[in-house]
CSV table of C-alpha atoms in Angstrom, one decimal:
chain,number,residue,atom,x,y,z
I,559,MET,CA,99.1,85.4,79.9
I,560,THR,CA,100.0,87.8,77.1
I,561,ALA,CA,99.7,86.6,73.6
I,562,GLY,CA,102.5,88.1,71.5
I,563,GLY,CA,102.8,91.0,74.0
I,564,ASN,CA,99.1,92.0,73.4
I,565,ARG,CA,98.3,92.9,77.0
I,566,LEU,CA,99.9,92.9,80.4
I,567,ALA,CA,97.8,93.7,83.5
I,568,VAL,CA,99.7,96.0,85.9
I,569,ALA,CA,99.0,96.7,89.5
I,570,VAL,CA,100.7,99.1,91.8
I,571,VAL,CA,101.3,98.3,95.5
I,572,GLY,CA,102.8,101.0,97.7
I,573,GLY,CA,103.0,102.0,101.4
I,574,LEU,CA,105.4,103.3,104.0
I,575,HIS,CA,104.7,100.1,106.1
I,576,ALA,CA,107.4,98.1,104.3
I,577,ASP,CA,106.7,94.8,106.0
I,578,ALA,CA,103.0,95.0,105.2
I,579,ARG,CA,103.8,96.0,101.6
I,580,ARG,CA,106.2,93.1,101.1
I,581,ALA,CA,103.7,90.7,102.6
I,582,ALA,CA,101.1,92.0,100.1
I,583,VAL,CA,103.3,91.5,97.1
I,584,GLU,CA,104.4,88.0,98.2
I,585,GLU,CA,100.8,87.0,98.6
I,586,ILE,CA,100.0,88.2,95.0
I,587,LEU,CA,102.9,86.3,93.6
I,588,ARG,CA,101.9,83.2,95.5
I,589,THR,CA,98.2,83.2,94.6
I,590,VAL,CA,98.0,84.7,91.1
I,591,PRO,CA,99.5,82.4,88.4
I,592,GLY,CA,101.8,84.1,86.0
I,593,SER,CA,102.4,87.1,88.2
I,594,VAL,CA,105.8,88.9,88.5
I,595,ALA,CA,107.0,91.8,90.7
I,596,LEU,CA,109.1,94.8,89.7
I,597,HIS,CA,110.7,96.8,92.4
I,598,HIS,CA,113.0,99.8,92.4
I,599,ASP,CA,115.1,100.3,95.6
I,600,LEU,CA,115.7,104.0,96.1
I,601,SER,CA,117.7,103.6,99.2
I,602,ALA,CA,120.9,103.3,97.1
I,603,ALA,CA,120.3,106.6,95.4
I,604,THR,CA,123.2,108.1,97.3
I,605,ASP,CA,125.4,105.9,95.2
I,606,ARG,CA,124.0,107.6,92.1
I,607,ALA,CA,121.9,104.6,91.0
I,608,VAL,CA,118.5,103.0,91.6
I,609,ARG,CA,118.5,99.2,92.0
I,610,ARG,CA,115.9,97.3,90.0
I,611,THR,CA,114.8,93.7,90.8
I,612,VAL,CA,112.3,91.5,89.0
I,613,ARG,CA,111.0,88.3,90.7
I,614,ASP,CA,108.2,85.8,90.7
I,615,ALA,CA,107.0,83.3,93.3
I,616,SER,CA,110.1,81.1,92.8
I,617,GLY,CA,112.6,83.9,93.3
I,618,PRO,CA,114.6,86.5,91.4
I,619,LEU,CA,114.4,86.7,87.6
I,620,GLY,CA,116.7,89.6,87.0
I,621,GLU,CA,118.3,92.7,88.4
I,622,GLY,CA,119.9,95.9,87.2
I,623,GLU,CA,120.5,99.6,87.9
I,624,ALA,CA,119.0,102.8,86.6
I,625,PRO,CA,121.1,105.9,86.7
I,626,LEU,CA,119.8,109.0,88.6
I,627,VAL,CA,117.9,111.6,86.6
I,628,ASN,CA,118.6,115.2,87.7
I,629,ASP,CA,119.7,113.8,91.1
I,630,CYS,CA,116.1,112.5,91.5
I,631,ALA,CA,115.7,108.9,92.4
I,632,CYS,CA,111.9,109.0,91.8
I,633,CYS,CA,112.6,110.4,88.3
I,634,ALA,CA,114.9,107.5,87.6
I,635,LEU,CA,112.1,105.2,88.7
I,636,ARG,CA,109.7,106.8,86.2
I,637,GLU,CA,112.2,106.6,83.4
I,638,ASP,CA,113.1,102.9,84.0
I,639,MET,CA,109.7,101.5,85.1
I,640,VAL,CA,107.8,101.7,81.8
I,641,PRO,CA,110.6,100.2,79.6
I,642,GLU,CA,110.9,97.3,82.1
I,643,LEU,CA,107.1,96.7,82.0
I,644,LEU,CA,107.1,96.8,78.2
I,645,ARG,CA,109.9,94.3,78.2
I,646,LEU,CA,107.9,91.9,80.4
I,647,ALA,CA,104.8,92.4,78.2
I,648,MET,CA,106.7,91.7,75.0
I,649,GLY,CA,108.3,88.7,76.4
I,650,GLY,CA,105.0,87.1,77.2
I,651,GLY,CA,104.4,84.5,79.8
I,652,HIS,CA,103.1,86.9,82.5
I,653,ARG,CA,99.5,87.6,83.4
I,654,LEU,CA,100.1,90.4,86.0
I,655,ALA,CA,103.0,92.7,86.8
I,656,VAL,CA,103.1,94.1,90.3
I,657,VAL,CA,104.9,97.3,90.7
I,658,GLU,CA,106.1,97.3,94.3
I,659,LEU,CA,106.8,101.0,95.1
I,660,TRP,CA,109.6,102.0,97.4
I,661,ASP,CA,108.6,103.2,100.9
I,662,SER,CA,107.9,107.0,100.3
I,663,VAL,CA,106.9,106.8,96.6
I,664,GLU,CA,103.3,107.8,96.3
I,665,PRO,CA,101.1,105.7,94.1
I,666,GLN,CA,99.3,108.5,92.3
I,667,ALA,CA,102.3,109.6,90.2
I,668,MET,CA,103.3,106.1,89.2
I,669,ALA,CA,99.7,105.1,88.3
I,670,ALA,CA,99.5,108.1,86.0
I,671,VAL,CA,102.7,107.2,84.3
I,672,ILE,CA,101.6,103.6,83.6
I,673,ALA,CA,98.1,104.6,82.5
I,674,ALA,CA,99.5,107.2,80.1
I,675,GLU,CA,101.6,104.5,78.3
I,676,GLY,CA,98.5,102.5,77.2
I,677,ALA,CA,98.7,99.2,75.3
I,678,PRO,CA,100.1,96.7,75.9
I,679,LEU,CA,100.1,97.8,79.5
I,680,GLU,CA,96.8,98.0,81.3
I,681,LEU,CA,96.6,99.4,84.8
I,682,THR,CA,94.1,97.2,86.7
I,683,GLY,CA,94.6,98.1,90.3
I,684,VAL,CA,96.3,100.3,92.9
I,685,ALA,CA,96.7,99.3,96.6
I,686,THR,CA,98.4,100.6,99.7
I,687,ALA,CA,99.5,98.0,102.2
I,688,VAL,CA,99.0,99.1,105.8
I,689,ASP,CA,99.4,97.7,109.3
I,690,PRO,CA,96.6,99.3,111.4
I,691,ALA,CA,98.7,99.2,114.5
I,692,LEU,CA,101.0,101.8,112.9
I,693,MET,CA,98.3,104.2,111.9
I,694,VAL,CA,98.7,106.7,114.8
I,695,PRO,CA,102.6,106.6,114.9
I,696,TYR,CA,102.8,107.4,111.2
I,697,LEU,CA,100.1,110.0,111.1
I,698,SER,CA,101.6,111.8,114.0
I,699,ASN,CA,105.2,111.7,112.6
I,700,GLY,CA,106.0,115.2,111.5
I,701,ASP,CA,109.7,114.3,110.6
I,702,ASP,CA,110.9,115.3,107.1
I,703,LEU,CA,111.5,112.2,104.9
I,704,ALA,CA,115.0,113.5,104.4
I,705,ASP,CA,115.7,113.2,108.2
I,706,VAL,CA,114.6,109.5,108.3
I,707,GLY,CA,116.4,108.5,105.0
I,708,LEU,CA,113.3,108.3,102.9
I,709,ALA,CA,113.5,111.3,100.6
I,710,ALA,CA,113.2,110.6,96.9
I,711,ALA,CA,115.2,113.7,95.8
I,712,PRO,CA,117.4,116.4,97.3
I,713,ALA,CA,114.5,118.8,97.1
I,714,ASP,CA,112.0,116.4,98.7
I,715,ARG,CA,110.3,118.4,101.5
I,716,ARG,CA,107.5,116.0,102.4
I,717,THR,CA,107.0,114.6,105.9
I,718,VAL,CA,106.3,111.1,107.0
I,719,ALA,CA,102.7,112.0,108.0
I,720,ASP,CA,101.6,113.8,104.9
I,721,THR,CA,103.2,111.1,102.6
I,722,PHE,CA,101.4,108.3,104.5
I,723,ALA,CA,98.1,110.2,104.4
I,724,ARG,CA,98.2,110.5,100.6
I,725,GLN,CA,99.3,106.9,100.2
I,726,LEU,CA,96.2,105.9,102.2
I,727,GLU,CA,93.7,108.2,100.4
I,728,TYR,CA,94.5,107.6,96.8
I,729,PRO,CA,93.9,103.8,96.1
I,730,THR,CA,90.7,101.9,95.8
I,731,VAL,CA,92.1,98.9,97.7
I,732,LEU,CA,93.8,98.7,101.1
I,733,ALA,CA,95.8,95.6,101.8
I,734,VAL,CA,95.5,95.2,105.6
I,735,ALA,CA,98.4,93.2,107.1
I,736,GLU,CA,98.1,93.2,110.9
I,737,ASP,CA,100.8,92.7,113.5
I,738,THR,CA,103.7,92.9,111.1
I,739,THR,CA,106.1,95.0,113.2
I,740,CYS,CA,104.4,96.1,116.4
I,741,GLU,CA,104.6,94.4,119.8
I,742,GLU,CA,101.1,95.7,120.5
I,743,PRO,CA,98.4,94.5,118.0
I,744,ALA,CA,96.0,96.8,116.4
I,745,ASP,CA,93.0,97.6,118.5
I,746,ASP,CA,89.4,98.7,117.7
I,747,GLY,CA,90.5,102.4,117.7
I,748,ASP,CA,93.2,101.7,115.1
I,749,GLN,CA,90.7,100.0,112.9
I,750,ALA,CA,88.2,102.8,113.3
I,751,LEU,CA,90.9,105.4,112.4
I,752,LEU,CA,91.7,103.5,109.2
I,753,THR,CA,88.0,103.1,108.3
I,754,GLN,CA,87.2,106.8,108.9
I,755,LEU,CA,90.1,108.1,106.8
I,756,THR,CA,89.5,105.9,103.8
I,757,PRO,CA,85.8,106.0,103.0
I,758,GLY,CA,86.2,105.2,99.3
I,759,ALA,CA,88.6,102.2,99.6
I,760,GLY,CA,87.8,98.5,99.9
I,761,ARG,CA,89.7,96.6,102.5
I,762,VAL,CA,91.3,93.2,101.9
I,763,ARG,CA,92.8,91.3,104.7
I,764,LEU,CA,96.1,89.6,103.8
I,765,GLY,CA,96.2,85.9,104.2
I,766,GLU,CA,92.8,85.3,102.6
I,767,GLY,CA,94.0,85.2,99.0
I,768,ALA,CA,91.7,88.0,97.9
I,769,LEU,CA,94.2,90.8,97.1
I,770,GLY,CA,95.3,89.5,93.7
I,771,PRO,CA,91.7,89.3,92.3
I,772,ALA,CA,90.9,92.7,93.7
I,773,LEU,CA,93.8,94.2,91.8
I,774,LEU,CA,92.6,92.8,88.5
I,775,GLN,CA,89.3,94.6,88.5
I,776,GLY,CA,90.4,97.8,86.7
I,777,PHE,CA,91.5,101.3,87.8
I,778,ASP,CA,90.3,104.7,86.5
I,779,VAL,CA,93.2,107.1,86.8
I,780,GLU,CA,91.1,110.2,85.8
I,781,ALA,CA,88.4,109.3,88.3
I,782,ALA,CA,91.0,108.8,91.0
I,783,ALA,CA,92.5,112.2,90.3
I,784,VAL,CA,89.1,113.9,90.6
I,785,ARG,CA,88.6,112.2,94.0
I,786,GLN,CA,91.8,113.9,95.2
I,787,HIS,CA,90.9,117.4,93.9
I,788,PRO,CA,89.9,119.7,96.8
I,789,ALA,CA,86.8,120.9,95.0
I,790,CYS,CA,85.3,117.4,94.9
I,791,ALA,CA,87.4,115.2,97.1
I,792,LEU,CA,85.8,112.2,98.7
I,793,LEU,CA,86.2,113.3,102.4
I,794,PRO,CA,85.5,111.4,105.6
I,795,GLN,CA,81.9,111.4,107.0
I,796,ASP,CA,80.9,112.5,110.5
I,797,SER,CA,81.7,109.6,112.8
I,798,ASP,CA,82.4,108.6,116.4
I,799,ASP,CA,83.6,105.0,117.0
I,800,HIS,CA,85.9,103.4,119.6
I,801,GLY,CA,87.4,106.8,120.7
I,802,VAL,CA,88.1,108.0,117.2
I,803,SER,CA,86.0,110.8,115.8
I,804,THR,CA,85.6,112.6,112.5
I,805,LEU,CA,84.1,116.1,112.6
I,806,VAL,CA,82.7,117.5,109.4
I,807,TRP,CA,82.4,121.2,109.5
I,808,ARG,CA,80.4,123.0,106.7
I,809,ARG,CA,79.5,126.7,106.7
I,810,GLU,CA,78.3,129.3,104.1
I,811,ARG,CA,80.2,132.3,105.3
I,812,PRO,CA,83.9,133.2,104.6
I,813,PHE,CA,86.7,133.2,107.0
I,814,HIS,CA,88.2,136.4,108.4
I,815,PRO,CA,91.8,136.0,107.1
I,816,GLY,CA,93.4,137.5,110.2
I,817,ARG,CA,91.5,135.4,112.8
I,818,LEU,CA,92.0,132.2,110.8
I,819,HIS,CA,95.7,132.8,110.4
I,820,THR,CA,96.0,133.3,114.2
I,821,ALA,CA,94.2,130.0,114.8
I,822,LEU,CA,96.2,127.9,112.3
I,823,GLU,CA,98.5,126.3,114.7
I,824,ASP,CA,95.8,125.2,117.1
I,825,LEU,CA,93.6,123.9,114.3
I,826,THR,CA,96.5,122.0,112.7
I,827,CYS,CA,97.4,120.3,115.9
I,828,ALA,CA,93.8,119.5,116.8
I,829,ALA,CA,93.6,116.3,114.8
I,830,ALA,CA,95.8,113.5,113.4
I,831,ARG,CA,94.4,114.3,109.9
I,832,SER,CA,92.4,117.2,108.6
I,833,ARG,CA,91.4,118.0,105.0
I,834,GLY,CA,89.1,120.0,102.8
I,835,ARG,CA,88.4,123.3,101.0
I,836,PHE,CA,87.8,126.8,102.4
I,837,TRP,CA,87.0,130.3,101.5
I,838,LEU,CA,88.8,133.5,102.6
I,839,ALA,CA,86.9,136.8,102.5
I,840,ASP,CA,89.8,138.7,101.0
I,841,ARG,CA,90.2,136.1,98.2
I,842,PRO,CA,86.5,135.5,97.2
I,843,ASP,CA,87.3,133.9,93.8
I,844,THR,CA,90.0,131.4,95.0
I,845,LEU,CA,89.2,127.9,96.2
I,846,LEU,CA,91.8,127.1,98.9
I,847,SER,CA,92.8,123.6,99.9
I,848,TRP,CA,93.5,122.5,103.5
I,849,ASP,CA,95.8,119.5,104.0
I,850,ALA,CA,97.2,118.7,107.5
I,851,ALA,CA,98.9,115.7,109.1
I,852,GLY,CA,101.5,115.2,111.7
I,853,GLY,CA,101.2,118.8,113.0
I,854,ALA,CA,102.1,120.3,109.6
I,855,LEU,CA,99.6,122.2,107.4
I,856,CYS,CA,99.7,122.8,103.6
I,857,VAL,CA,97.4,125.6,102.3
I,858,GLU,CA,97.3,126.1,98.6
I,859,SER,CA,95.2,127.7,95.9
I,860,ALA,CA,93.3,125.0,94.0
I,861,GLY,CA,92.1,127.4,91.3
I,862,PRO,CA,88.8,129.4,91.1
I,863,TRP,CA,85.5,128.5,92.5
I,864,LEU,CA,83.0,127.6,89.7
I,865,ALA,CA,81.0,130.7,90.6
I,866,ALA,CA,84.0,132.8,89.6
I,867,LEU,CA,84.2,131.3,86.1
I,868,PRO,CA,82.3,132.5,83.1
I,869,ASP,CA,79.5,130.1,82.0
I,870,ALA,CA,81.5,129.1,78.9
I,871,ALA,CA,84.3,127.7,81.0
I,872,TRP,CA,82.1,125.2,82.8
I,873,GLU,CA,82.2,122.7,80.0
I,874,LEU,CA,85.9,122.4,80.6
I,875,VAL,CA,85.4,121.4,84.2
I,876,PRO,CA,85.0,117.6,85.1
I,877,ALA,CA,81.4,116.6,85.5
I,878,GLU,CA,82.2,115.3,89.0
I,879,ARG,CA,83.2,118.8,90.1
I,880,ARG,CA,80.0,120.3,88.6
I,881,VAL,CA,78.0,117.8,90.6
I,882,ALA,CA,79.9,118.6,93.8
I,883,ALA,CA,79.4,122.3,93.2
I,884,ALA,CA,75.7,121.8,92.7
I,885,LEU,CA,75.4,120.1,96.1
I,886,ASP,CA,76.9,123.2,97.8
I,887,TRP,CA,75.3,125.8,95.6
I,888,HIS,CA,74.1,129.0,97.4
I,889,PRO,CA,71.9,131.5,95.6
I,890,GLY,CA,74.1,134.4,96.7
I,891,HIS,CA,77.7,133.1,96.4
I,892,GLY,CA,77.5,129.9,94.4
I,893,ASP,CA,79.8,127.0,95.4
I,894,ARG,CA,81.9,129.1,97.7
I,895,CYS,CA,81.8,127.3,101.1
I,896,GLN,CA,83.7,125.9,104.0
I,897,HIS,CA,84.1,122.1,104.0
I,898,LEU,CA,86.7,120.8,106.4
I,899,THR,CA,87.0,117.4,108.1
I,900,PHE,CA,89.0,116.6,111.3
I,901,THR,CA,89.8,113.0,112.2
I,902,SER,CA,91.6,111.9,115.3
I,903,PRO,CA,91.6,109.7,118.4
I,904,ARG,CA,90.3,111.8,121.4
I,905,LEU,CA,89.2,114.6,119.1
I,906,ASP,CA,87.9,117.6,121.1
I,907,ARG,CA,84.9,118.3,118.9
I,908,ASP,CA,83.5,121.2,120.9
I,909,ASN,CA,86.8,123.1,120.9
I,910,VAL,CA,87.4,122.6,117.2
I,911,LEU,CA,83.9,123.7,116.4
I,912,ALA,CA,84.2,126.8,118.6
I,913,LEU,CA,87.6,127.7,117.2
I,914,LEU,CA,86.4,127.3,113.5
I,915,ASP,CA,83.2,129.3,114.1
I,916,SER,CA,85.2,132.1,115.8
I,917,CYS,CA,87.2,132.6,112.6
I,918,LEU,CA,84.2,133.3,110.4
I,919,LEU,CA,83.1,136.8,109.6
I,920,THR,CA,80.8,138.3,112.1
I,921,ASP,CA,77.3,139.5,111.1
I,922,ALA,CA,78.6,143.1,110.7
I,923,GLU,CA,81.7,142.0,108.7
I,924,TYR,CA,79.6,139.8,106.5
I,925,ALA,CA,77.1,142.6,105.8
I,926,ALA,CA,79.9,144.8,104.4
I,927,GLY,CA,79.9,142.4,101.3
I,928,PRO,CA,82.8,141.7,99.0
I,929,GLY,CA,83.6,145.3,98.6
I,930,GLY,CA,84.3,145.7,102.3
I,931,TRP,CA,86.0,142.4,102.6
I,932,LYS,CA,88.8,143.6,100.4
I,933,HIS,CA,90.0,145.9,103.2
I,934,LEU,CA,90.4,143.1,105.7
I,935,SER,CA,93.8,141.8,106.8
I,936,HIS,CA,95.7,140.0,104.0
I,937,ALA,CA,97.3,137.6,106.5
I,938,PHE,CA,97.6,134.8,104.0
I,939,ASP,CA,99.5,136.7,101.4
I,940,GLU,CA,102.9,135.6,102.5
I,941,LEU,CA,101.8,131.9,102.7
I,942,LEU,CA,100.0,131.9,99.4
I,943,ASP,CA,102.0,134.4,97.4
I,944,PRO,CA,105.6,134.0,98.7
I,945,ALA,CA,107.1,135.6,95.6
I,946,ALA,CA,105.0,138.7,95.9
């Protein structure tokens, strides 16, 4: 309980699996004395407002509306959330405020907003609620959020699959609520897929009363952001369990840009989820991120490789990234490397391996060195430099 508004623990619970998310929040309210839930419903954004509700285990405590900000429902959420949390903190009487995110809102952005506010708010946990039986349907859903009524802004171009993947991979706690909406219960393959995709998260089964305590342990926003950066992301490990496989592919030779570009569609569709960082021969100083789900791929520049930076700049780089670079360090080209992971039921490992290896520079191409690589096809220019 806060004393004169000194401190209010705040936990974030999100997830596209709405029934699982609601069950998670209800369990927290039921099992953690002095807990209260704050929820912004973005489904009414077409009416130019975001609906806010506050409730505890006994029922509603209050409601209201937040006007849209720049036609962005998610922006309205950010503008309204902190003042409401501060009001709850200053009012006293609450031990924990649970921010229940709307379906497509990703926890990383909201966690950062709460953490940046500081006292009297203290971010103590972030969880995503998930029904394992829905893993494959959601990871394979390439529909735009706008097409299924879940976009948070007119310019929201995210898909169901990539949004779900990021919701899974950011938090340190997964609230597992099985059999909430599916006629077919989760099987061992569904559980294996969830486990392989989330190596850094603890799993809490709903119904056992452990979620509330798990969300009071503390949460480091900066460390979580580092875990998401392509240069040092906590990626899945090689695995094969109950028909679900994760292939970890690491190589110390750059991709031929033309051959990789030709293979993009096949590689994107080869797995339910693929992630990592890679190196193109014609862009030797640029660390590129690979992020694919639901048959859609996002390739972006994630800044320079450490080997491309002057020594003086290394002190500005997070220690976690320097450690990750040291693990991959090569005497000739530093931390430049290929590190991609592919996770999926019925993954054709041999085909993915052969296709990836065929996209690397040949011995003759590699021998030409960086000077020769500059004359290779610049097939990724349009994808990476659309304004050029």
